[in-house]
């Protein structure tokens, strides 16, 4: 069922929804960008439809609602601890298909990877999605190549037009909120083609994989990549984190433990006791990330790839490293190793 609502009516709808839900959407923060006099678009709680940035891609992904960059896990004293509380309301997130698919990939990591992450699950169980329809594709998007341009994991779909929003109600639990609203024909559409296209390389066996890891193509990133971690923080599927204890007093007996997003691109990320480091060079770390996105995740879970083609890593890189160009270089290297013919 489709509905056509003016912005004024949408705001009235939001007032009703907010009795049960916290509503999150991409929101503009003026003058908060990484360069002077620039804005940033990131997910935050919103109260009215005018706050939603629907005609630009957010700089940071929707995953921050479920797994924020910094999160308190529990508080402790000398002889006891208490888990950090989470709000009682359900969560409604306005997100594009690629970000919804990215959350499904995160579910694999946090919930279907031999254990369930309690802190992730308690928030994830609250989440419902409003799928924001993409009316155009940006030049860094390659979701069609990754098969993430479509999704059916949403309760509502929304198409933003001049002064109004078209809604499609997919989940019946939202139907009561639209009773008495103006009905309209609305068929959900998805992006069918991107300007940027990539072909994910087929790595047929471990012998080819091991040779690929030693290929000279990675060496250029020792000079180009500065190991800042911007790409992984902006990535909609990266899940790595570290934990830190914050002490409230001098002897450290009272405080809190926080989970904070970490990056495999930063030196020392994989350093172990005794100073052993698995990936010593920038090129090693960049190779690790790249193969995780287009090979390792698929190898482990047997479906899809970790990368969803949102293009945020390319946009956020201060050294203008294109991830799509990297994928094509991997393609070329695999063909070279296989002598031009690789079979799955």
Short mmCIF file of C-alpha atoms in Angstrom, two decimals:
data_model
loop_
_atom_site.label_atom_id
_atom_site.label_comp_id
_atom_site.label_asym_id
_atom_site.label_seq_id
_atom_site.Cartn_x
_atom_site.Cartn_y
_atom_site.Cartn_z
CA UNK A 1 0.00 0.00 0.00
CA UNK A 2 1.29 3.45 -0.90
CA UNK A 3 0.69 6.83 0.72
CA UNK A 4 1.53 10.40 -0.25
CA UNK A 5 2.24 12.70 2.69
CA UNK A 6 3.18 16.36 2.79
CA UNK A 7 6.13 17.30 4.97
CA UNK A 8 3.67 18.72 7.52
CA UNK A 9 1.80 15.40 7.64
CA UNK A 10 5.08 13.47 7.88
CA UNK A 11 6.02 15.53 10.93
CA UNK A 12 2.68 14.64 12.52
CA UNK A 13 3.43 11.00 11.67
CA UNK A 14 6.83 11.31 13.32
CA UNK A 15 5.20 12.69 16.49
CA UNK A 16 3.11 9.53 16.70
CA UNK A 17 5.99 7.21 15.86
CA UNK A 18 8.25 8.82 18.47
CA UNK A 19 5.94 7.57 21.21
CA UNK A 20 7.30 4.09 20.45
CA UNK A 21 10.44 4.69 18.37
CA UNK A 22 13.61 6.71 18.31
CA UNK A 23 13.95 7.88 14.69
CA UNK A 24 17.41 8.10 13.12
CA UNK A 25 18.35 9.45 9.70
CA UNK A 26 21.26 11.11 7.89
CA UNK A 27 21.50 14.64 9.29
CA UNK A 28 23.64 17.60 8.28
CA UNK A 29 25.99 19.13 10.84
CA UNK A 30 27.06 22.56 9.52
CA UNK A 31 30.74 23.54 9.73
CA UNK A 32 31.63 20.16 11.30
CA UNK A 33 33.38 18.69 8.24
CA UNK A 34 37.03 17.69 8.09
CA UNK A 35 37.94 20.76 6.02
CA UNK A 36 37.41 24.42 6.90
CA UNK A 37 33.90 25.70 6.34
CA UNK A 38 32.49 22.31 5.27
CA UNK A 39 29.58 20.29 6.62
CA UNK A 40 29.32 16.66 7.56
CA UNK A 41 26.38 14.29 7.12
CA UNK A 42 26.05 11.51 9.65
CA UNK A 43 23.34 9.54 11.40
CA UNK A 44 21.60 11.13 14.38
CA UNK A 45 18.22 11.16 16.04
CA UNK A 46 15.78 13.45 14.23
CA UNK A 47 12.45 15.05 15.16
CA UNK A 48 11.19 16.35 11.82
CA UNK A 49 11.45 15.41 8.16
CA UNK A 50 13.25 18.62 7.22
CA UNK A 51 16.31 17.37 9.12
CA UNK A 52 16.70 14.33 6.85
CA UNK A 53 19.35 14.66 4.12
CA UNK A 54 17.81 12.54 1.37
CA UNK A 55 19.53 13.92 -1.73
CA UNK A 56 23.15 13.28 -0.69
CA UNK A 57 25.03 10.24 0.56
CA UNK A 58 25.94 10.42 4.24
CA UNK A 59 29.65 10.68 5.05
CA UNK A 60 29.28 7.97 7.69
CA UNK A 61 27.07 4.86 7.61
CA UNK A 62 23.87 3.86 9.37
CA UNK A 63 25.78 1.22 11.37
CA UNK A 64 26.72 3.91 13.91
CA UNK A 65 23.21 3.69 15.35
CA UNK A 66 23.65 0.01 16.24
CA UNK A 67 27.41 -0.08 16.87
CA UNK A 68 28.54 3.49 17.64
CA UNK A 69 32.16 4.59 17.37
CA UNK A 70 32.36 4.75 21.18
CA UNK A 71 30.10 2.70 23.44
CA UNK A 72 30.12 2.13 27.21
CA UNK A 73 29.77 -1.59 27.93
CA UNK A 74 29.71 -1.61 31.73
CA UNK A 75 30.60 0.34 34.86
CA UNK A 76 32.73 -1.12 37.65
CA UNK A 77 33.76 -0.54 41.25
CA UNK A 78 36.16 -2.51 43.44
CA UNK A 79 33.82 -5.46 43.93
CA UNK A 80 31.00 -5.28 41.38
CA UNK A 81 30.08 -4.21 37.88
CA UNK A 82 26.87 -3.17 36.09
CA UNK A 83 26.08 -3.30 32.39
CA UNK A 84 25.38 0.05 30.77
CA UNK A 85 21.66 0.56 30.26
CA UNK A 86 20.04 0.97 26.86
CA UNK A 87 16.87 2.96 26.20
CA UNK A 88 13.49 1.18 26.19
CA UNK A 89 12.22 2.43 22.83
CA UNK A 90 12.37 0.66 19.49
CA UNK A 91 14.52 2.18 16.73
CA UNK A 92 13.51 3.31 13.25
CA UNK A 93 16.36 4.03 10.83
CA UNK A 94 16.09 5.75 7.44
CA UNK A 95 18.74 3.94 5.36
CA UNK A 96 19.62 3.22 1.76
CA UNK A 97 19.67 -0.37 0.40
CA UNK A 98 23.46 -0.64 0.60
CA UNK A 99 23.47 0.34 4.28
CA UNK A 100 20.67 -2.11 5.09
CA UNK A 101 22.60 -4.89 3.33
CA UNK A 102 25.73 -3.79 5.20
CA UNK A 103 23.91 -4.32 8.50
CA UNK A 104 23.04 -7.85 7.39
CA UNK A 105 26.78 -8.42 6.90
CA UNK A 106 27.45 -7.07 10.38
CA UNK A 107 24.85 -9.50 11.71
CA UNK A 108 26.95 -12.35 10.30
CA UNK A 109 30.00 -11.09 12.17
CA UNK A 110 28.35 -10.28 15.51
CA UNK A 111 25.56 -12.86 15.67
CA UNK A 112 26.39 -15.82 13.40
CA UNK A 113 30.12 -16.18 13.91
CA UNK A 114 30.19 -18.81 16.62
CA UNK A 115 28.87 -16.47 19.31
CA UNK A 116 26.33 -13.70 19.89
CA UNK A 117 27.60 -10.28 20.87
CA UNK A 118 25.20 -9.26 23.65
CA UNK A 119 25.81 -5.54 23.35
CA UNK A 120 25.23 -5.60 19.59
CA UNK A 121 22.17 -7.87 19.78
CA UNK A 122 20.29 -5.87 22.39
CA UNK A 123 20.35 -2.82 20.10
CA UNK A 124 19.97 -4.75 16.83
CA UNK A 125 16.77 -6.39 18.08
CA UNK A 126 15.19 -2.94 18.37
CA UNK A 127 15.91 -1.86 14.79
CA UNK A 128 13.36 -1.39 12.01
CA UNK A 129 14.26 0.17 8.67
CA UNK A 130 12.71 2.78 6.44
CA UNK A 131 14.37 2.08 3.11
CA UNK A 132 15.30 5.40 1.47
CA UNK A 133 14.89 4.96 -2.25
CA UNK A 134 17.90 6.03 -4.31
CA UNK A 135 16.78 8.15 -7.26
CA UNK A 136 20.29 8.49 -8.66
CA UNK A 137 23.72 6.92 -8.25
CA UNK A 138 26.79 8.91 -7.17
CA UNK A 139 30.05 8.49 -9.09
CA UNK A 140 31.69 6.47 -6.30
CA UNK A 141 28.80 4.02 -5.87
CA UNK A 142 29.18 0.49 -7.21
CA UNK A 143 26.41 -1.31 -5.33
CA UNK A 144 25.08 -2.97 -8.50
CA UNK A 145 28.41 -4.74 -8.98
CA UNK A 146 28.24 -6.02 -5.40
CA UNK A 147 24.59 -7.08 -5.63
CA UNK A 148 23.58 -4.75 -2.80
CA UNK A 149 21.47 -2.26 -4.76
CA UNK A 150 18.27 -4.05 -3.69
CA UNK A 151 16.85 -5.25 -0.39
CA UNK A 152 13.59 -6.46 1.07
CA UNK A 153 14.72 -6.09 4.69
CA UNK A 154 12.61 -3.07 5.60
CA UNK A 155 9.25 -2.22 7.14
CA UNK A 156 8.66 1.01 5.24
CA UNK A 157 10.03 2.44 2.01
CA UNK A 158 10.22 6.15 1.28
CA UNK A 159 10.68 8.27 -1.84
CA UNK A 160 11.36 11.94 -1.21
CA UNK A 161 9.86 14.47 -3.60
CA UNK A 162 9.37 18.25 -3.58
CA UNK A 163 7.66 18.98 -0.26
CA UNK A 164 6.26 15.48 0.13
CA UNK A 165 7.19 11.86 0.80
CA UNK A 166 5.76 8.71 -0.74
CA UNK A 167 5.62 5.80 1.69
CA UNK A 168 5.19 2.11 0.98
CA UNK A 169 4.03 0.05 3.98
CA UNK A 170 5.62 -3.41 3.79
CA UNK A 171 5.29 -4.42 7.45
CA UNK A 172 1.70 -4.48 8.71
CA UNK A 173 2.70 -3.26 12.16
CA UNK A 174 3.16 0.22 10.65
CA UNK A 175 -0.24 0.23 8.94
CA UNK A 176 -2.12 1.80 11.91
CA UNK A 177 0.12 4.87 11.71
CA UNK A 178 -1.11 5.51 8.16
CA UNK A 179 -4.84 5.13 8.77
CA UNK A 180 -6.73 8.03 7.21
CA UNK A 181 -3.68 9.20 5.24
CA UNK A 182 -3.88 9.97 1.51
CA UNK A 183 -3.35 6.82 -0.53
CA UNK A 184 -1.22 6.87 -3.70
CA UNK A 185 0.29 4.51 -6.22
CA UNK A 186 3.87 3.85 -5.23
CA UNK A 187 6.02 1.01 -6.47
CA UNK A 188 9.46 0.80 -4.91
CA UNK A 189 12.33 1.21 -7.37
CA UNK A 190 16.01 0.43 -7.04
CA UNK A 191 19.13 1.63 -8.83
CA UNK A 192 19.77 -0.77 -11.73
CA UNK A 193 23.13 0.57 -12.97
CA UNK A 194 26.05 2.56 -11.58
CA UNK A 195 28.41 4.79 -13.48
CA UNK A 196 31.23 2.92 -11.74
CA UNK A 197 31.42 -0.81 -12.37
CA UNK A 198 33.78 -3.46 -11.04
CA UNK A 199 34.30 -7.17 -11.52
CA UNK A 200 35.09 -9.06 -8.34
CA UNK A 201 38.06 -11.37 -8.99
CA UNK A 202 37.64 -15.12 -8.64
CA UNK A 203 40.46 -16.54 -6.52
CA UNK A 204 40.20 -20.26 -7.28
CA UNK A 205 42.47 -21.77 -4.64
CA UNK A 206 44.88 -21.06 -1.80
CA UNK A 207 47.89 -21.31 -4.06
CA UNK A 208 46.63 -18.38 -6.14
CA UNK A 209 45.65 -16.54 -2.94
CA UNK A 210 49.12 -16.93 -1.45
CA UNK A 211 50.76 -15.71 -4.65
CA UNK A 212 48.35 -12.76 -4.74
CA UNK A 213 49.37 -11.79 -1.21
CA UNK A 214 53.00 -11.56 -2.36
CA UNK A 215 52.24 -9.74 -5.62
CA UNK A 216 54.09 -6.51 -6.34
CA UNK A 217 50.84 -4.59 -6.86
CA UNK A 218 50.57 -4.02 -3.10
CA UNK A 219 53.90 -2.20 -2.82
CA UNK A 220 52.56 1.09 -4.19
CA UNK A 221 50.40 1.47 -1.08
CA UNK A 222 53.51 1.77 1.09
CA UNK A 223 53.90 5.18 -0.53
CA UNK A 224 50.26 6.14 -1.08
CA UNK A 225 48.39 5.01 2.04
CA UNK A 226 49.09 6.99 5.24
CA UNK A 227 47.43 4.44 7.58
CA UNK A 228 44.99 6.98 8.96
CA UNK A 229 42.04 4.58 9.20
CA UNK A 230 39.55 7.01 7.62
CA UNK A 231 38.36 4.34 5.18
CA UNK A 232 37.49 1.81 7.88
CA UNK A 233 35.66 4.28 10.11
CA UNK A 234 33.55 5.40 7.13
CA UNK A 235 33.00 1.80 6.00
CA UNK A 236 29.50 0.45 6.53
CA UNK A 237 30.73 -3.11 7.20
CA UNK A 238 33.96 -2.80 9.22
CA UNK A 239 33.46 -4.29 12.69
CA UNK A 240 36.87 -4.13 14.41
CA UNK A 241 37.01 -2.60 17.86
CA UNK A 242 39.20 -2.27 20.92
CA UNK A 243 38.28 -1.92 24.59
CA UNK A 244 39.53 0.68 27.03
CA UNK A 245 39.05 1.06 30.78
CA UNK A 246 38.37 4.62 31.90
CA UNK A 247 39.20 5.19 35.58
CA UNK A 248 37.31 7.71 37.68
CA UNK A 249 39.82 7.79 40.52
CA UNK A 250 43.57 7.53 41.01
CA UNK A 251 43.79 3.85 41.89
CA UNK A 252 41.54 2.70 39.04
CA UNK A 253 39.00 0.97 41.26
CA UNK A 254 36.01 2.85 39.85
CA UNK A 255 35.30 3.47 36.19
CA UNK A 256 33.84 2.13 32.98
CA UNK A 257 34.84 -0.10 30.07
CA UNK A 258 34.29 1.29 26.60
CA UNK A 259 34.22 -0.37 23.22
CA UNK A 260 35.76 1.90 20.59
CA UNK A 261 35.97 1.41 16.84
CA UNK A 262 39.46 0.36 15.75
CA UNK A 263 41.12 0.15 12.34
CA UNK A 264 43.20 -2.62 10.81
CA UNK A 265 44.90 0.11 8.78
CA UNK A 266 46.55 1.74 11.78
CA UNK A 267 50.04 0.58 12.76
CA UNK A 268 50.02 -1.61 15.86
CA UNK A 269 46.45 -2.83 15.38
CA UNK A 270 47.50 -6.49 15.35
CA UNK A 271 50.49 -6.24 17.67
CA UNK A 272 50.60 -9.04 20.22
CA UNK A 273 52.37 -9.58 23.52
CA UNK A 274 56.10 -9.68 22.97
CA UNK A 275 55.88 -7.13 20.17
CA UNK A 276 54.96 -9.60 17.41
CA UNK A 277 53.19 -7.81 14.56
CA UNK A 278 51.47 -9.79 11.79
CA UNK A 279 51.32 -6.94 9.29
CA UNK A 280 54.30 -4.66 9.61
CA UNK A 281 53.96 -2.49 6.49
CA UNK A 282 51.22 -0.21 5.23
CA UNK A 283 50.93 -2.38 2.12
CA UNK A 284 50.37 -5.48 4.27
CA UNK A 285 47.54 -3.76 6.13
CA UNK A 286 45.91 -2.42 2.96
CA UNK A 287 46.08 -5.86 1.36
CA UNK A 288 44.47 -7.40 4.44
CA UNK A 289 41.53 -4.99 4.31
CA UNK A 290 41.04 -5.36 0.57
CA UNK A 291 40.98 -9.15 0.57
CA UNK A 292 38.68 -9.20 3.59
CA UNK A 293 36.16 -7.13 1.65
CA UNK A 294 36.22 -9.06 -1.64
CA UNK A 295 37.32 -12.59 -0.69
CA UNK A 296 37.73 -13.62 2.96
CA UNK A 297 34.19 -12.81 4.15
CA UNK A 298 32.70 -14.76 1.25
CA UNK A 299 35.09 -17.63 1.88
CA UNK A 300 33.97 -17.84 5.51
CA UNK A 301 30.21 -17.36 5.17
CA UNK A 302 29.69 -18.62 1.63
CA UNK A 303 27.46 -15.80 0.44
CA UNK A 304 27.94 -12.29 -0.87
CA UNK A 305 30.94 -10.08 -0.15
CA UNK A 306 31.63 -7.87 2.83
CA UNK A 307 31.94 -4.75 0.67
CA UNK A 308 28.55 -3.35 -0.35
CA UNK A 309 29.85 -0.79 -2.84
CA UNK A 310 28.82 2.37 -0.97
CA UNK A 311 32.05 4.13 -2.02
CA UNK A 312 32.55 5.96 1.28
CA UNK A 313 36.13 4.67 1.65
CA UNK A 314 37.08 6.26 -1.66
CA UNK A 315 35.41 9.54 -0.72
CA UNK A 316 37.00 9.76 2.72
CA UNK A 317 40.56 8.84 1.71
CA UNK A 318 42.87 11.89 2.05
CA UNK A 319 45.26 10.31 -0.47
CA UNK A 320 42.53 9.74 -3.09
CA UNK A 321 42.96 5.97 -3.16
CA UNK A 322 40.08 4.49 -5.13
CA UNK A 323 38.85 1.16 -3.84
CA UNK A 324 37.28 0.31 -7.18
CA UNK A 325 40.63 0.91 -8.88
CA UNK A 326 42.21 -1.38 -6.28
CA UNK A 327 39.70 -4.13 -7.08
CA UNK A 328 40.56 -3.88 -10.78
CA UNK A 329 44.27 -4.12 -9.92
CA UNK A 330 43.54 -7.28 -7.93
CA UNK A 331 41.63 -8.60 -10.94
CA UNK A 332 44.61 -7.95 -13.18
CA UNK A 333 47.02 -9.57 -10.71
CA UNK A 334 44.87 -12.72 -10.39
CA UNK A 335 44.70 -13.10 -14.17
CA UNK A 336 48.46 -12.68 -14.35
CA UNK A 337 48.98 -15.38 -11.71
CA UNK A 338 46.52 -17.73 -13.43
CA UNK A 339 47.97 -17.08 -16.86
CA UNK A 340 44.79 -15.34 -17.95
CA UNK A 341 42.42 -18.19 -17.08
CA UNK A 342 41.01 -18.68 -13.59
CA UNK A 343 38.18 -21.06 -12.83
CA UNK A 344 36.19 -21.01 -9.62
#
